[in-house]
Structures are given as structure tokens and as C-alpha cells.
Coordinates of C-alpha atoms and ligand atoms in Angstrom, one line a residue:
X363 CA -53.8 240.7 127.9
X364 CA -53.0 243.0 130.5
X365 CA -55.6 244.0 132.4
X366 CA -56.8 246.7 135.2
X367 CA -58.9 245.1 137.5
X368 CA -60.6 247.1 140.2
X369 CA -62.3 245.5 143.1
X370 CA -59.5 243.5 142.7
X371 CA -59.6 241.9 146.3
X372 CA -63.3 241.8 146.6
X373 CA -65.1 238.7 146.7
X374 CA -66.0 238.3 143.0
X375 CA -63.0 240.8 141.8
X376 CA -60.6 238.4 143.4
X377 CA -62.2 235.1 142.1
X378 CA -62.1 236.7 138.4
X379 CA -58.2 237.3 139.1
X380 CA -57.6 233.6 139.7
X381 CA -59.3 233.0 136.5
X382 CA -57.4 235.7 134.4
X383 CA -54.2 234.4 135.6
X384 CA -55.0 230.9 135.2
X385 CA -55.2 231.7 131.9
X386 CA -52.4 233.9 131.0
X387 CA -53.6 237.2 131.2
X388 CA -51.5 239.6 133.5
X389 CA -53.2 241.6 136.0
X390 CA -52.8 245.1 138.1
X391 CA -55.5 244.9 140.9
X392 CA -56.4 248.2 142.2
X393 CA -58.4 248.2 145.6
X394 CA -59.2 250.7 148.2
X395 CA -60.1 247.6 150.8
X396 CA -63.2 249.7 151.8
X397 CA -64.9 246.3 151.7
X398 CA -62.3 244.2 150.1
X399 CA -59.4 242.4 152.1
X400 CA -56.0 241.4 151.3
X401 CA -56.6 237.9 152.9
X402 CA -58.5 237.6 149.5
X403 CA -55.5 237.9 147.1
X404 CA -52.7 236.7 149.6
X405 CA -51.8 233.7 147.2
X406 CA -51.3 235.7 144.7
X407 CA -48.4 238.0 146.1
X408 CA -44.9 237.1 144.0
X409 CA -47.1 235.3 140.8
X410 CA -46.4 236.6 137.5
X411 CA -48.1 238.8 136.1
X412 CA -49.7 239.5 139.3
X413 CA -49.5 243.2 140.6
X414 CA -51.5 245.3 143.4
X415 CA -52.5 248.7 143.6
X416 CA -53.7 250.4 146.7
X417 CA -56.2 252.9 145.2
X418 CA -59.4 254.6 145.6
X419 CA -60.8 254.8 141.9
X420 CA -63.0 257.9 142.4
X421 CA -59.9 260.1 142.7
X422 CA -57.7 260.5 139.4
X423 CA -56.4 256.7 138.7
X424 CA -52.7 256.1 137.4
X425 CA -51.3 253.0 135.9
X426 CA -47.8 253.2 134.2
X427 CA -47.7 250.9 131.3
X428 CA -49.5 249.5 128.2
X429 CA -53.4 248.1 129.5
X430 CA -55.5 246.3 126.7
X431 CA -58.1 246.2 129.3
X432 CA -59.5 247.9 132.2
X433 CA -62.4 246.3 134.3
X434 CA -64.6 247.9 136.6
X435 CA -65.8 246.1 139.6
X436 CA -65.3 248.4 142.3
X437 CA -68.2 248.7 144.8
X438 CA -69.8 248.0 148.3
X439 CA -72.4 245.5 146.9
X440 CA -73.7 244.0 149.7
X441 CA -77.2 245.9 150.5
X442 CA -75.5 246.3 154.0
X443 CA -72.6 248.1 152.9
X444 CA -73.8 250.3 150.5
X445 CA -76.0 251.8 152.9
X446 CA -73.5 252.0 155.5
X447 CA -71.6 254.1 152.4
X448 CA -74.0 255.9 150.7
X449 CA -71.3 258.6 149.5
X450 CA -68.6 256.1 149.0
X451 CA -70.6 254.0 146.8
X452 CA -72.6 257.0 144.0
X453 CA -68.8 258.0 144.0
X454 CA -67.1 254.5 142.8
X455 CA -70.3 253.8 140.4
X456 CA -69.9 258.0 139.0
X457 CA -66.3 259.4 139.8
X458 CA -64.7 256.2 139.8
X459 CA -66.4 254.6 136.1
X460 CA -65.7 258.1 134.8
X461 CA -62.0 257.6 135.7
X462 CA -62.0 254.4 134.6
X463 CA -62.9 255.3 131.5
X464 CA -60.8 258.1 131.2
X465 CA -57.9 255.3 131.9
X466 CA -59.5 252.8 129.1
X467 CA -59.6 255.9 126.7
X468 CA -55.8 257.0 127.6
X469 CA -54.8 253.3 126.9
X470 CA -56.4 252.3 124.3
X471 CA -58.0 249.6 125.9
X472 CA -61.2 247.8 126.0
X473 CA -63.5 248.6 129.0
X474 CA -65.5 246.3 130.6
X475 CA -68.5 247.7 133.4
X476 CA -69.3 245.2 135.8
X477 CA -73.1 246.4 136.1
X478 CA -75.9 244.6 138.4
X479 CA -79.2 243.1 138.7
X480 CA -80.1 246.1 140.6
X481 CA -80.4 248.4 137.7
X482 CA -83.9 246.7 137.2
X483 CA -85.1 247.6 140.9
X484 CA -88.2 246.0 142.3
X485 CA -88.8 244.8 138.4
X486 CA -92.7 244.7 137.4
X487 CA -91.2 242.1 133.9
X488 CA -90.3 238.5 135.6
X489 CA -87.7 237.3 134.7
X490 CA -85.7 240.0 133.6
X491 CA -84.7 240.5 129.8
X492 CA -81.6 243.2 129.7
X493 CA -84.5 245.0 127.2
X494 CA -86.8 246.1 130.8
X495 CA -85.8 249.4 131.9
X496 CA -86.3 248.8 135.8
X497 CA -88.4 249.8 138.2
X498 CA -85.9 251.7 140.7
X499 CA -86.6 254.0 143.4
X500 CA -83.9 257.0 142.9
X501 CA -84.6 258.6 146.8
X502 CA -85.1 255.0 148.3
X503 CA -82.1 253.7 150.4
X504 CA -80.9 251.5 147.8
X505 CA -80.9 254.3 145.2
X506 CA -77.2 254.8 146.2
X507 CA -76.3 251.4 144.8
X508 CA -79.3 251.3 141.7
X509 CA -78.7 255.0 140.4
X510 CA -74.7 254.9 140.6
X511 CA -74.5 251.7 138.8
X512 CA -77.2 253.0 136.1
X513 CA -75.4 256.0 135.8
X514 CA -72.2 253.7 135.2
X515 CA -73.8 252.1 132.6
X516 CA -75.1 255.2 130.5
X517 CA -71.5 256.8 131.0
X518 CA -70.0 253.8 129.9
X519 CA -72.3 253.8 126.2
X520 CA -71.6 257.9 126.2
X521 CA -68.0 256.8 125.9
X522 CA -69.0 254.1 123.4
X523 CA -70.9 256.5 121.2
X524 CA -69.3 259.7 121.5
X525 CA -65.8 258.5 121.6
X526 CA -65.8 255.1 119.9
X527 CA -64.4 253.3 123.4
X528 CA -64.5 249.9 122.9
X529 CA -66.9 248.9 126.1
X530 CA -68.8 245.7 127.3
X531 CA -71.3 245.9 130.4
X532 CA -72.3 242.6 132.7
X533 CA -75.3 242.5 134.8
X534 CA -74.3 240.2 137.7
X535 CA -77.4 238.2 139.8
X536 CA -76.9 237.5 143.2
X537 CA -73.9 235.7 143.3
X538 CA -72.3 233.7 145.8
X539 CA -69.3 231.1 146.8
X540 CA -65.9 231.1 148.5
X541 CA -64.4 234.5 149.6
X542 CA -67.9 236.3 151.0
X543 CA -67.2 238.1 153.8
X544 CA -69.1 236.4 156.6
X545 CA -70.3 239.9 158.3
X546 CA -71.1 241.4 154.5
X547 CA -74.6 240.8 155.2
X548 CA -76.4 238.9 152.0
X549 CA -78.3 236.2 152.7
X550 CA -76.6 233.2 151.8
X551 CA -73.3 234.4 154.2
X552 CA -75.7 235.4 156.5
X553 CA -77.5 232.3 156.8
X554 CA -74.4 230.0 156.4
X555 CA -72.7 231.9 159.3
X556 CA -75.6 231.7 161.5
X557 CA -76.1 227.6 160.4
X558 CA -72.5 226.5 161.1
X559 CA -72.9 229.0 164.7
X560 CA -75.8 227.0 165.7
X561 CA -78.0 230.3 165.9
X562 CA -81.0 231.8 163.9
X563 CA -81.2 231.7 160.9
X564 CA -82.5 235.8 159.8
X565 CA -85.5 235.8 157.6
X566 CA -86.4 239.5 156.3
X567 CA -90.2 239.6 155.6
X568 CA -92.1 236.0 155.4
X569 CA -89.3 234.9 153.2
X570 CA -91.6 234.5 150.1
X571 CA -89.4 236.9 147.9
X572 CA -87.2 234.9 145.6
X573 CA -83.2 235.5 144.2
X574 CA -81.6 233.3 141.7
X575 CA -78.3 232.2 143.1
X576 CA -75.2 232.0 140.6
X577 CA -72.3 230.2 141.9
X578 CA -69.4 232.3 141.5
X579 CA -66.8 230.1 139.3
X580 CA -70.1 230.2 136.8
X581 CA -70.6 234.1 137.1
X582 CA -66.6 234.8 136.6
X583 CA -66.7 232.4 133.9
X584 CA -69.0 234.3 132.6
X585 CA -67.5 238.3 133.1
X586 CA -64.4 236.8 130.7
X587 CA -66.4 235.3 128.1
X588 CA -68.0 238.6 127.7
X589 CA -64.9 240.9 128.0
X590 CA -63.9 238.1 125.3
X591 CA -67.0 238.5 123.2
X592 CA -67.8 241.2 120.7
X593 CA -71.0 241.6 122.0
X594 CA -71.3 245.1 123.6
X595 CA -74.1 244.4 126.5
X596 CA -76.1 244.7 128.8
X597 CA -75.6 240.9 129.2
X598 CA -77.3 239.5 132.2
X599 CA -74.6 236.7 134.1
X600 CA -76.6 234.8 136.4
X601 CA -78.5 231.3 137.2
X602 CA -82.1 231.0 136.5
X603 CA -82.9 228.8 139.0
X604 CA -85.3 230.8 141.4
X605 CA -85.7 230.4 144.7
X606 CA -87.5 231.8 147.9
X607 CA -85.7 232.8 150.6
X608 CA -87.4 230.1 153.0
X609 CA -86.4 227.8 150.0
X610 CA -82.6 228.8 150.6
X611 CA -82.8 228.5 154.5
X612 CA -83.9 225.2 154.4
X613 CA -81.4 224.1 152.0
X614 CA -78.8 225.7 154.8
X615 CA -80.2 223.7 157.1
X616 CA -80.5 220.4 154.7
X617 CA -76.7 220.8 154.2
X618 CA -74.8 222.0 157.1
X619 CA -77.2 219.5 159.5
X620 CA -77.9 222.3 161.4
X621 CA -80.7 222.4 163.9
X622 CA -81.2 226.2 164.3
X623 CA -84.6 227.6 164.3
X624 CA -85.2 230.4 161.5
X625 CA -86.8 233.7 162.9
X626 CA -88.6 236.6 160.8
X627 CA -87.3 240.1 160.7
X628 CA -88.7 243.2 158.7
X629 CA -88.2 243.0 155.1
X630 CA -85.7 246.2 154.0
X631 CA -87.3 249.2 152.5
X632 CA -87.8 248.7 148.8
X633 CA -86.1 244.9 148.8
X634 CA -87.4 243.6 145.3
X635 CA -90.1 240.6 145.4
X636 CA -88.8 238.8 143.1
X637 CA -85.6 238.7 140.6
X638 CA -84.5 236.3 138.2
X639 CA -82.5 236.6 134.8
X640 CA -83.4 235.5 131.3
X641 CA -80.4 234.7 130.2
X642 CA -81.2 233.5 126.4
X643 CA -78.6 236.7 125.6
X644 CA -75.7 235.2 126.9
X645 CA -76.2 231.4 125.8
X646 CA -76.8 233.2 122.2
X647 CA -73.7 235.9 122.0
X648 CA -71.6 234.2 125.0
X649 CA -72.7 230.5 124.8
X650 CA -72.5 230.9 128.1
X651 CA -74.5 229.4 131.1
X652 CA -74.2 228.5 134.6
X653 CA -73.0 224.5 135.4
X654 CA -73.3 224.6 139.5
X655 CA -76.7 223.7 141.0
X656 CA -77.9 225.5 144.0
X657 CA -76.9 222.5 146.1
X658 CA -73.5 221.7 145.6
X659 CA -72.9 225.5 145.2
X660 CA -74.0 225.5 148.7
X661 CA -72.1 222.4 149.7
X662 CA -68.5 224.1 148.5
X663 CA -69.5 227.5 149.9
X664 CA -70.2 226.0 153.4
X665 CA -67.1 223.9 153.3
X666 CA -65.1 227.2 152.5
X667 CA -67.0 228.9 155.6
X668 CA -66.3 225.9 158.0
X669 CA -62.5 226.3 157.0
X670 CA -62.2 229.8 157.1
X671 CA -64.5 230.3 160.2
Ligands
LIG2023 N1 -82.3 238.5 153.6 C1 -82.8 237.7 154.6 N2 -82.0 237.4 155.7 C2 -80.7 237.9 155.8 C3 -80.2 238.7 154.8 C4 -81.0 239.0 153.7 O1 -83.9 237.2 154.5 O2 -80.1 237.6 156.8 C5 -83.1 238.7 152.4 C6 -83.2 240.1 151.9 O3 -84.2 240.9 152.5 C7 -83.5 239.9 150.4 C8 -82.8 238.6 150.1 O4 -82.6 238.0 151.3 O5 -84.9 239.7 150.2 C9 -81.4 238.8 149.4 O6 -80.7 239.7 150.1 P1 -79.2 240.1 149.8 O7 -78.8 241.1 150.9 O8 -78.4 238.8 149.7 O9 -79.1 240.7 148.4 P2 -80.2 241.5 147.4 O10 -80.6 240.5 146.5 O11 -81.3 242.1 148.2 O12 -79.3 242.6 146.8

């Protein structure tokens, strides 16, 4: 296949290029580097079937050639960056999936939405079926990210129903592993950074609110078995396994051996309690499900960040 891949040199957009060429597919990776970096997809400069775009998706997107598919990852996702780019990031999730689209439908191609957890908000359902509807706040500061992304997502099944696009829509959990940018501001990079620096490790509220962390080989693993699939979606990708934050700071501190203290800082307006998928969809349509505990995860992750430090 030849695929459009935008978000191409983010974190998970460039891990899921690895995998696509690894596996024959050819790929065009459009990015605007608003949060993604070059340093990211460096290896792959001069492989076949590898080519780059420098492009901002939410203006009119151009690729010469036959595409059989175009994914859509483009985004600040970090809670940090998409409030530091409000505007940027309702435009990528709006302007930039309705150009997307637009490029799928001119192709021919099949479309796949890279959508989020963060469509189901501070979710009153635990753990989260892709049936809940979400409980998002659409003025709060994270509406930027939660409203674009469910906007993506209805656009993306108007262009399934009204024109007969052929579309598939992921909803990725917190994910995490090699390539995070260390000032990006989640809380696993965060605390990893501040662990192998030997200063605080940040905890925002009393650290009793819980994520369910997907290693990222699993989660790409994941995207292509769906873009593979026949299922339409909403799929959720993610790991089950839930843990508090406190939970994850100690097993920081468990792994790197570091002896910084943790320190409690306000909790983020509207930062959801608790999140964690049900992910009986994908085991049934995918057969898919995550292989990498929390632990060694954790262990690779912090090797990457003691390398790349
Ligand atoms: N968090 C934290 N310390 C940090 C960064 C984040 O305690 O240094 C918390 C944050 O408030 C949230 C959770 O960790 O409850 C996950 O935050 P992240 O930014 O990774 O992603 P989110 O799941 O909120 O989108």
C-alpha cells in the first residue's frame, strides 16, 4: 500500500512508519513539525518507499500520485500543547480531517482517523466501551483537543455515509514509549525526565486519578490491524491495566533507582478521574491486544531517555 501518513514525525506517527515500512507498505509523511521533529524520522531519509512532506494539513493538502490510504494523526496531543495551541489544534482536528478526507475521496483511498480517549471526557461509564458518548466539557480548556477530535470523528462517518468513503477511526489511550518528547509534558515523560535528573517527581492533584498506559509497539500494532480490518470503528487501542498516578511514580522510581522525592501540584482544570478502555471490540474484530506490561514498558522507555538525554 501506499499510504499518507500525517503526524508523520510525531511520536506515535513516526513509530507507525517504522511499522508500515517494515512491512512493505510505502509511505509519504506529511508534518508541519509544530510538535513533531525530524530527529524522529532521520533513519528513514534515502529508504524506499520512504518520502516526507513538509505540510500543514489544515490548509488545502496535495499529494501527486496513486494513495490507497491516507491516515490522519496530526495533532498537539500532549494536554500541554494543545493548550499552548488552542487554534492550531480545532484546526488540524476540523480543517485538516476535512482535507484529509477530501484527499482520501480524490484518491480513492481508504481513510483511517486516529481518534482519542479524550472523546469520552471526564467519563461517568468505567471502563470505557466505544458505545459511552463522553462526558466532555466543550468551553473547558481541553475542549480544544475533546471537541476537534469529536468533530473528526462525525466528519469522518458523514463521509462514510454520505459519500460511501471507505473510513476506520482508532481511539488511542494514553500511550507511551521511545520517541516522547521529554518537555511534551505527559506524565510518564515528565516523570522519567525528572527521575533520571535526580529532581521532583510532579504530582498534579493527590495522584489518585488513574490512566491505563499502552506501550507504543502495542498501540501501533494496533492502528494497522485496524486500517487492515473491515471493521469501521470506533475501536478503542489501548492497555487495560489501570493505574494511579502515585502507582506510576513509584514504578519511576522502582526502575530508574532514583531517589527523588515526589511533590503535589494542582490537578488541571477538568483532568478526567479516571480512564480505562474495554477493549473486548478489538480482541473480537482486531484480535488484537496489548503484550507489554507496565514495567518493562517502562524499563525500554527509560533506557531510550537515558540514551537520548
Ligand atoms: N500528571 C501529573 N504530573 C505530571 C504530568 C501529568 O501528575 O507531571 C497527571 C495529569 O494531571 C493527569 C495524568 O497525569 O491526571 C495524565 O496526564 P497526561 O498529561 O499524561 O495525559 P492525559 O491523560 O491527562 O491526557
Amino acid at each position: 500500500m501506499r499510504v499518507v501518513l500525517t503526524g508523520a514525525a510525531g511520536f506515535l506517527g513516526s513509530n507507525l512508519c517504522d511499522l508500515l515500512l517494515d512491512r512493505g507498505d510505502s509511505v509519504v509523511a506529511v508534518d508541519n513539525l509544530c510538535t513533531g521533529s525530524m530527529a524522529n524520522i532521520g533513519h528513514l531519509a534515502g529508504r524506499d518507499g520512504f518520502a516526507f512532506q513538509r505540510q500543514d494539513v489544515s490548509n488545502f493538502v496535495h499529494v501527486a500520485g496513486p494513495v490507497d490510504a491516507v491516515m490522519h494523526l496530526a495533532s498537539p496531543a500532549s494536554p500541554k500543547d494543545y493548550l499552548e495551541m488552542p487554534i492550531q489544534t480545532l484546526k488540524v482536528g476540523s480543517l485538516g480531517t476535512h482535507n484529509t478526507l477530501g484527499l482520501a475521496k480524490d484518491k480513492g483511498a481508504r481513510y483511517f482517523l486516529a481518534s482519542t480517549s479524550e472523546v469520552y471526557g471526564d467519563p461517568q461509564v468505567h471502563p470505557q466501551t466505544e458505545s459511552y458518548w463522553g462526558h466532555v466539557n466543550p468551553i473547558g480548556p481541553r475542549g480544544v483537543y475533546d471537541e476537534a477530535k469529536r468533530f473528526a470523528e462525525a466528519m469522518t462517518m458523514a463521509y462514510h455515509r454520505a459519500e460511501g468513503l471507505d473510513v476506520r477511526i482508532s481511539r488511542t489511550f494514553n500511550t507511551y514509549g521511545p520517541r516522547m518528547r521529554p518537555g511534551d509534558g505527559r506524565v510518564v515523560s515528565n516523570l522519567i525526565v525528572q527521575a533520571l535528573a535526580g529532581t521532583p517527581l510532579t504530582i498534579y492533584g493527590d495522584g489518585s486519578q488513574t490512566r491505563s498506559f499502552c506501550y507504543v509497539d502495542d498501540q501501533v500494532r494496533g492502528l494497522v490491524a485496524l486500517l487492515d480490518s473491515h471493521h469501521v470503528g470506533p475501536v478503542n487501542i489501548g492497555n487495560p491495566d489501570e493505574f494511579t498516578v502515585l502507582e506510576l511514580a513509584e514504578a519511576v522510581l522502582d526502575v530508574t533507582g532514583s531517589t527523588s522525592e515526589i511533590v503535589f501540584e494542582a490537578l488541571p482544570v477538568d483532568d478526567p478521574t479516571q480512564r480505562c478502555p474495554d477493549i473486548s471490540l478489538a480482541a473480537s474484530v482486531l484480535g488484537w491486544k496489548p503484550d507489554v506490561a507496565l514495567r518493562e514498558g517502562l524499563e525500554r522507555t527509560i533506557a531510550w531517555f537515558a540514551a537520548h538525554a
